[in-house]
């Protein structure tokens, strides 16, 4: 219970500083945004002729967040070393499962905790801004991301480039669904 209270307090301190910096195409766990705003943006992209959707799946995202990358990213905005040390302790905290088994991890964020959604947005915001810099249209809700393109060939090119960025830069793993793109105009996969 104490961990959850401390996580909530840290989230409340950090959120006002990070919220204005997040990309507008990020909709998950943000004030004034929801699955409804994500759907509205996706619909706009489709109506503008971007009918091929690259469905990006980050494999076990919350379990694989690289701590040192996350803490370094936090350190760019957070100048209080005590707060960074507290977040590090929260990341490394052992978890006692309902059956009494104690679990320790070397990476990932405390899934289900009040701080985890903010940390995930901080990690994935770097991807959002990279996609924007490359001129892509996309919608992200938590760790689910769709990139909208006009052709299957463009989708294949985006898949290769985005995978490289995510795996090399963010140190996360991408898995593609059986059909990683969908033609929304024809309804086929």
PDB file of C-alpha atoms in Angstrom:
ATOM      1  CA  UNK A   1       0.000   0.000   0.000  1.00  0.00           C
ATOM      2  CA  UNK A   2       2.823   2.417   0.877  1.00  0.00           C
ATOM      3  CA  UNK A   3       4.519   1.736  -2.484  1.00  0.00           C
ATOM      4  CA  UNK A   4       1.336   2.685  -4.345  1.00  0.00           C
ATOM      5  CA  UNK A   5       0.984   5.921  -2.358  1.00  0.00           C
ATOM      6  CA  UNK A   6       4.603   6.893  -3.027  1.00  0.00           C
ATOM      7  CA  UNK A   7       4.229   6.031  -6.729  1.00  0.00           C
ATOM      8  CA  UNK A   8       1.091   8.162  -6.953  1.00  0.00           C
ATOM      9  CA  UNK A   9       2.871  11.076  -5.261  1.00  0.00           C
ATOM     10  CA  UNK A  10       5.811  10.833  -7.681  1.00  0.00           C
ATOM     11  CA  UNK A  11       3.419  10.658 -10.648  1.00  0.00           C
ATOM     12  CA  UNK A  12       1.607  13.777  -9.417  1.00  0.00           C
ATOM     13  CA  UNK A  13       4.915  15.654  -9.103  1.00  0.00           C
ATOM     14  CA  UNK A  14       6.277  14.584 -12.500  1.00  0.00           C
ATOM     15  CA  UNK A  15       3.112  14.667 -14.603  1.00  0.00           C
ATOM     16  CA  UNK A  16       2.739  18.473 -14.894  1.00  0.00           C
ATOM     17  CA  UNK A  17       6.333  18.705 -16.127  1.00  0.00           C
ATOM     18  CA  UNK A  18       6.074  15.944 -18.728  1.00  0.00           C
ATOM     19  CA  UNK A  19       2.486  16.279 -19.922  1.00  0.00           C
ATOM     20  CA  UNK A  20       3.093  19.438 -22.021  1.00  0.00           C
ATOM     21  CA  UNK A  21       6.074  17.769 -23.739  1.00  0.00           C
ATOM     22  CA  UNK A  22       4.245  14.648 -24.945  1.00  0.00           C
ATOM     23  CA  UNK A  23       3.380  14.323 -28.622  1.00  0.00           C
ATOM     24  CA  UNK A  24      -0.238  15.163 -29.516  1.00  0.00           C
ATOM     25  CA  UNK A  25      -0.718  11.738 -31.153  1.00  0.00           C
ATOM     26  CA  UNK A  26      -0.216  10.005 -27.791  1.00  0.00           C
ATOM     27  CA  UNK A  27      -3.577   9.312 -26.162  1.00  0.00           C
ATOM     28  CA  UNK A  28      -3.129   6.733 -23.396  1.00  0.00           C
ATOM     29  CA  UNK A  29      -3.205   7.671 -19.710  1.00  0.00           C
ATOM     30  CA  UNK A  30      -3.272  11.398 -20.356  1.00  0.00           C
ATOM     31  CA  UNK A  31      -5.667  14.059 -19.097  1.00  0.00           C
ATOM     32  CA  UNK A  32      -8.260  15.066 -21.668  1.00  0.00           C
ATOM     33  CA  UNK A  33      -7.368  12.131 -23.906  1.00  0.00           C
ATOM     34  CA  UNK A  34      -8.873   8.683 -24.220  1.00  0.00           C
ATOM     35  CA  UNK A  35      -9.509   5.822 -26.579  1.00  0.00           C
ATOM     36  CA  UNK A  36     -12.185   8.065 -28.132  1.00  0.00           C
ATOM     37  CA  UNK A  37      -9.654  10.778 -29.062  1.00  0.00           C
ATOM     38  CA  UNK A  38      -7.327   8.079 -30.432  1.00  0.00           C
ATOM     39  CA  UNK A  39     -10.118   6.651 -32.593  1.00  0.00           C
ATOM     40  CA  UNK A  40     -11.042  10.122 -33.869  1.00  0.00           C
ATOM     41  CA  UNK A  41      -7.435  10.790 -34.917  1.00  0.00           C
ATOM     42  CA  UNK A  42      -7.149   7.364 -36.566  1.00  0.00           C
ATOM     43  CA  UNK A  43     -10.362   8.017 -38.481  1.00  0.00           C
ATOM     44  CA  UNK A  44      -8.954  11.343 -39.718  1.00  0.00           C
ATOM     45  CA  UNK A  45      -5.827   9.623 -41.074  1.00  0.00           C
ATOM     46  CA  UNK A  46      -7.954   7.050 -42.905  1.00  0.00           C
ATOM     47  CA  UNK A  47     -10.211   9.742 -44.373  1.00  0.00           C
ATOM     48  CA  UNK A  48      -7.109  11.578 -45.634  1.00  0.00           C
ATOM     49  CA  UNK A  49      -6.112   8.532 -47.682  1.00  0.00           C
ATOM     50  CA  UNK A  50      -3.692   6.799 -45.327  1.00  0.00           C
ATOM     51  CA  UNK A  51      -5.495   3.487 -45.550  1.00  0.00           C
ATOM     52  CA  UNK A  52      -2.658   1.064 -44.830  1.00  0.00           C
ATOM     53  CA  UNK A  53      -2.147   0.622 -41.100  1.00  0.00           C
ATOM     54  CA  UNK A  54       1.105  -0.742 -39.697  1.00  0.00           C
ATOM     55  CA  UNK A  55       0.184  -2.351 -36.379  1.00  0.00           C
ATOM     56  CA  UNK A  56       3.166  -2.055 -34.041  1.00  0.00           C
ATOM     57  CA  UNK A  57       3.372  -4.487 -31.125  1.00  0.00           C
ATOM     58  CA  UNK A  58       6.040  -4.008 -28.471  1.00  0.00           C
ATOM     59  CA  UNK A  59       6.695  -7.443 -27.038  1.00  0.00           C
ATOM     60  CA  UNK A  60       6.173  -7.466 -23.242  1.00  0.00           C
ATOM     61  CA  UNK A  61       6.753  -3.713 -23.146  1.00  0.00           C
ATOM     62  CA  UNK A  62       6.174  -3.132 -19.419  1.00  0.00           C
ATOM     63  CA  UNK A  63       8.464  -6.057 -18.584  1.00  0.00           C
ATOM     64  CA  UNK A  64      11.295  -4.891 -20.853  1.00  0.00           C
ATOM     65  CA  UNK A  65      11.745  -1.166 -20.261  1.00  0.00           C
ATOM     66  CA  UNK A  66      15.486  -0.583 -19.986  1.00  0.00           C
ATOM     67  CA  UNK A  67      16.040   1.084 -16.590  1.00  0.00           C
ATOM     68  CA  UNK A  68      19.209   3.010 -17.379  1.00  0.00           C
ATOM     69  CA  UNK A  69      17.706   4.487 -20.554  1.00  0.00           C
ATOM     70  CA  UNK A  70      14.560   5.457 -18.637  1.00  0.00           C
ATOM     71  CA  UNK A  71      16.519   7.008 -15.760  1.00  0.00           C
ATOM     72  CA  UNK A  72      18.777   8.894 -18.180  1.00  0.00           C
ATOM     73  CA  UNK A  73      15.694  10.236 -19.967  1.00  0.00           C
ATOM     74  CA  UNK A  74      14.186  11.271 -16.620  1.00  0.00           C
ATOM     75  CA  UNK A  75      17.477  12.952 -15.705  1.00  0.00           C
ATOM     76  CA  UNK A  76      17.144  15.335 -18.665  1.00  0.00           C
ATOM     77  CA  UNK A  77      14.176  17.051 -17.007  1.00  0.00           C
ATOM     78  CA  UNK A  78      14.396  15.978 -13.359  1.00  0.00           C
ATOM     79  CA  UNK A  79      17.379  17.671 -11.698  1.00  0.00           C
ATOM     80  CA  UNK A  80      16.731  16.330  -8.188  1.00  0.00           C
ATOM     81  CA  UNK A  81      18.992  13.283  -7.754  1.00  0.00           C
ATOM     82  CA  UNK A  82      16.927  12.161  -4.758  1.00  0.00           C
ATOM     83  CA  UNK A  83      13.845  11.793  -6.942  1.00  0.00           C
ATOM     84  CA  UNK A  84      15.792   9.810  -9.545  1.00  0.00           C
ATOM     85  CA  UNK A  85      17.170   7.581  -6.752  1.00  0.00           C
ATOM     86  CA  UNK A  86      13.628   7.037  -5.426  1.00  0.00           C
ATOM     87  CA  UNK A  87      12.375   6.023  -8.870  1.00  0.00           C
ATOM     88  CA  UNK A  88      15.359   3.668  -9.237  1.00  0.00           C
ATOM     89  CA  UNK A  89      14.411   2.036  -5.919  1.00  0.00           C
ATOM     90  CA  UNK A  90      10.810   1.632  -7.097  1.00  0.00           C
ATOM     91  CA  UNK A  91      11.976  -0.023 -10.301  1.00  0.00           C
ATOM     92  CA  UNK A  92      14.206  -2.446  -8.385  1.00  0.00           C
ATOM     93  CA  UNK A  93      11.674  -3.222  -5.649  1.00  0.00           C
ATOM     94  CA  UNK A  94      10.932  -6.891  -5.141  1.00  0.00           C
ATOM     95  CA  UNK A  95       7.347  -7.959  -5.692  1.00  0.00           C
ATOM     96  CA  UNK A  96       5.618 -10.432  -3.399  1.00  0.00           C
ATOM     97  CA  UNK A  97       3.085 -12.469  -5.365  1.00  0.00           C
ATOM     98  CA  UNK A  98      -0.237 -13.542  -3.811  1.00  0.00           C
ATOM     99  CA  UNK A  99       1.191 -17.034  -3.244  1.00  0.00           C
ATOM    100  CA  UNK A 100       4.129 -15.560  -1.287  1.00  0.00           C
ATOM    101  CA  UNK A 101       6.750 -15.993  -4.023  1.00  0.00           C
ATOM    102  CA  UNK A 102       9.178 -13.046  -4.158  1.00  0.00           C
ATOM    103  CA  UNK A 103      10.049 -11.836  -7.666  1.00  0.00           C
ATOM    104  CA  UNK A 104      12.959  -9.564  -8.586  1.00  0.00           C
ATOM    105  CA  UNK A 105      13.588  -8.052 -12.001  1.00  0.00           C
ATOM    106  CA  UNK A 106      16.430  -6.366 -13.863  1.00  0.00           C
ATOM    107  CA  UNK A 107      14.256  -4.381 -16.266  1.00  0.00           C
ATOM    108  CA  UNK A 108      10.665  -3.246 -16.710  1.00  0.00           C
ATOM    109  CA  UNK A 109       8.305  -0.939 -14.869  1.00  0.00           C
ATOM    110  CA  UNK A 110       6.008  -1.747 -11.937  1.00  0.00           C
ATOM    111  CA  UNK A 111       3.034  -2.923 -13.984  1.00  0.00           C
ATOM    112  CA  UNK A 112      -0.299  -1.875 -12.565  1.00  0.00           C
ATOM    113  CA  UNK A 113       1.296   0.749 -10.335  1.00  0.00           C
ATOM    114  CA  UNK A 114       0.201   4.393 -10.514  1.00  0.00           C
ATOM    115  CA  UNK A 115       3.600   5.514 -11.849  1.00  0.00           C
ATOM    116  CA  UNK A 116       3.875   2.944 -14.655  1.00  0.00           C
ATOM    117  CA  UNK A 117       1.624   4.728 -17.216  1.00  0.00           C
ATOM    118  CA  UNK A 118       3.622   7.961 -16.900  1.00  0.00           C
ATOM    119  CA  UNK A 119       6.937   6.098 -17.182  1.00  0.00           C
ATOM    120  CA  UNK A 120       5.689   4.264 -20.271  1.00  0.00           C
ATOM    121  CA  UNK A 121       4.676   7.546 -21.899  1.00  0.00           C
ATOM    122  CA  UNK A 122       8.106   9.003 -21.093  1.00  0.00           C
ATOM    123  CA  UNK A 123       9.830   6.017 -22.729  1.00  0.00           C
ATOM    124  CA  UNK A 124       7.604   5.919 -25.817  1.00  0.00           C
ATOM    125  CA  UNK A 125       7.486   9.691 -26.324  1.00  0.00           C
ATOM    126  CA  UNK A 126      10.925   9.408 -27.888  1.00  0.00           C
ATOM    127  CA  UNK A 127       9.459   7.064 -30.519  1.00  0.00           C
ATOM    128  CA  UNK A 128       6.504   9.419 -31.064  1.00  0.00           C
ATOM    129  CA  UNK A 129       8.753  12.376 -31.814  1.00  0.00           C
ATOM    130  CA  UNK A 130      10.977  10.253 -34.070  1.00  0.00           C
ATOM    131  CA  UNK A 131       7.944   9.152 -36.103  1.00  0.00           C
ATOM    132  CA  UNK A 132       6.812  12.771 -36.294  1.00  0.00           C
ATOM    133  CA  UNK A 133      10.286  13.894 -37.392  1.00  0.00           C
ATOM    134  CA  UNK A 134      10.115  11.321 -40.199  1.00  0.00           C
ATOM    135  CA  UNK A 135       6.730  12.700 -41.288  1.00  0.00           C
ATOM    136  CA  UNK A 136       4.640   9.654 -40.330  1.00  0.00           C
ATOM    137  CA  UNK A 137       1.022   9.787 -39.287  1.00  0.00           C
ATOM    138  CA  UNK A 138       0.398   7.641 -36.237  1.00  0.00           C
ATOM    139  CA  UNK A 139      -1.736   7.122 -33.156  1.00  0.00           C
ATOM    140  CA  UNK A 140      -0.439   5.699 -29.891  1.00  0.00           C
ATOM    141  CA  UNK A 141      -2.482   4.523 -26.927  1.00  0.00           C
ATOM    142  CA  UNK A 142      -0.205   3.234 -24.136  1.00  0.00           C
ATOM    143  CA  UNK A 143       2.107   0.711 -25.824  1.00  0.00           C
ATOM    144  CA  UNK A 144      -0.198   0.112 -28.804  1.00  0.00           C
ATOM    145  CA  UNK A 145       0.777   2.086 -31.883  1.00  0.00           C
ATOM    146  CA  UNK A 146      -0.581   2.271 -35.413  1.00  0.00           C
ATOM    147  CA  UNK A 147       1.292   4.019 -38.216  1.00  0.00           C
ATOM    148  CA  UNK A 148      -0.764   5.128 -41.229  1.00  0.00           C
ATOM    149  CA  UNK A 149       0.690   5.035 -44.754  1.00  0.00           C
ATOM    150  CA  UNK A 150      -0.671   5.095 -48.302  1.00  0.00           C
ATOM    151  CA  UNK A 151       0.761   1.847 -49.710  1.00  0.00           C
ATOM    152  CA  UNK A 152       1.838  -1.611 -48.662  1.00  0.00           C
ATOM    153  CA  UNK A 153       5.352  -0.864 -49.920  1.00  0.00           C
ATOM    154  CA  UNK A 154       5.538   2.198 -47.662  1.00  0.00           C
ATOM    155  CA  UNK A 155       4.276   0.027 -44.803  1.00  0.00           C
ATOM    156  CA  UNK A 156       7.054  -2.499 -45.363  1.00  0.00           C
ATOM    157  CA  UNK A 157       9.665   0.277 -45.420  1.00  0.00           C
ATOM    158  CA  UNK A 158       8.245   1.817 -42.232  1.00  0.00           C
ATOM    159  CA  UNK A 159       8.277  -1.583 -40.510  1.00  0.00           C
ATOM    160  CA  UNK A 160      11.980  -2.081 -41.193  1.00  0.00           C
ATOM    161  CA  UNK A 161      13.004   1.440 -40.174  1.00  0.00           C
ATOM    162  CA  UNK A 162      10.854   1.566 -37.061  1.00  0.00           C
ATOM    163  CA  UNK A 163      12.006  -1.853 -35.885  1.00  0.00           C
ATOM    164  CA  UNK A 164      15.610  -0.720 -36.172  1.00  0.00           C
ATOM    165  CA  UNK A 165      14.946   2.450 -34.142  1.00  0.00           C
ATOM    166  CA  UNK A 166      13.002   0.625 -31.424  1.00  0.00           C
ATOM    167  CA  UNK A 167      15.431  -2.243 -31.004  1.00  0.00           C
ATOM    168  CA  UNK A 168      18.673  -0.265 -31.256  1.00  0.00           C
ATOM    169  CA  UNK A 169      17.741   3.058 -29.693  1.00  0.00           C
ATOM    170  CA  UNK A 170      14.987   2.191 -27.207  1.00  0.00           C
ATOM    171  CA  UNK A 171      16.287  -1.326 -26.520  1.00  0.00           C
ATOM    172  CA  UNK A 172      12.829  -2.820 -26.788  1.00  0.00           C
ATOM    173  CA  UNK A 173      11.589  -5.762 -28.842  1.00  0.00           C
ATOM    174  CA  UNK A 174       9.080  -5.542 -31.673  1.00  0.00           C
ATOM    175  CA  UNK A 175       6.884  -8.430 -32.686  1.00  0.00           C
ATOM    176  CA  UNK A 176       4.706  -8.122 -35.742  1.00  0.00           C
ATOM    177  CA  UNK A 177       1.269  -9.722 -35.899  1.00  0.00           C
ATOM    178  CA  UNK A 178       0.713 -12.339 -38.612  1.00  0.00           C
ATOM    179  CA  UNK A 179      -0.483  -9.519 -40.865  1.00  0.00           C
ATOM    180  CA  UNK A 180       1.319  -6.410 -39.592  1.00  0.00           C
ATOM    181  CA  UNK A 181      -0.517  -4.060 -41.920  1.00  0.00           C
ATOM    182  CA  UNK A 182      -4.132  -3.773 -42.851  1.00  0.00           C
ATOM    183  CA  UNK A 183      -5.733  -2.158 -45.838  1.00  0.00           C
ATOM    184  CA  UNK A 184      -8.519  -0.238 -44.196  1.00  0.00           C
ATOM    185  CA  UNK A 185      -9.993   0.969 -47.499  1.00  0.00           C
ATOM    186  CA  UNK A 186     -10.755  -2.540 -48.746  1.00  0.00           C
ATOM    187  CA  UNK A 187     -11.175  -4.150 -45.356  1.00  0.00           C
ATOM    188  CA  UNK A 188      -8.619  -6.823 -46.229  1.00  0.00           C
ATOM    189  CA  UNK A 189      -5.539  -7.875 -44.343  1.00  0.00           C
TER     190      UNK A 189
END
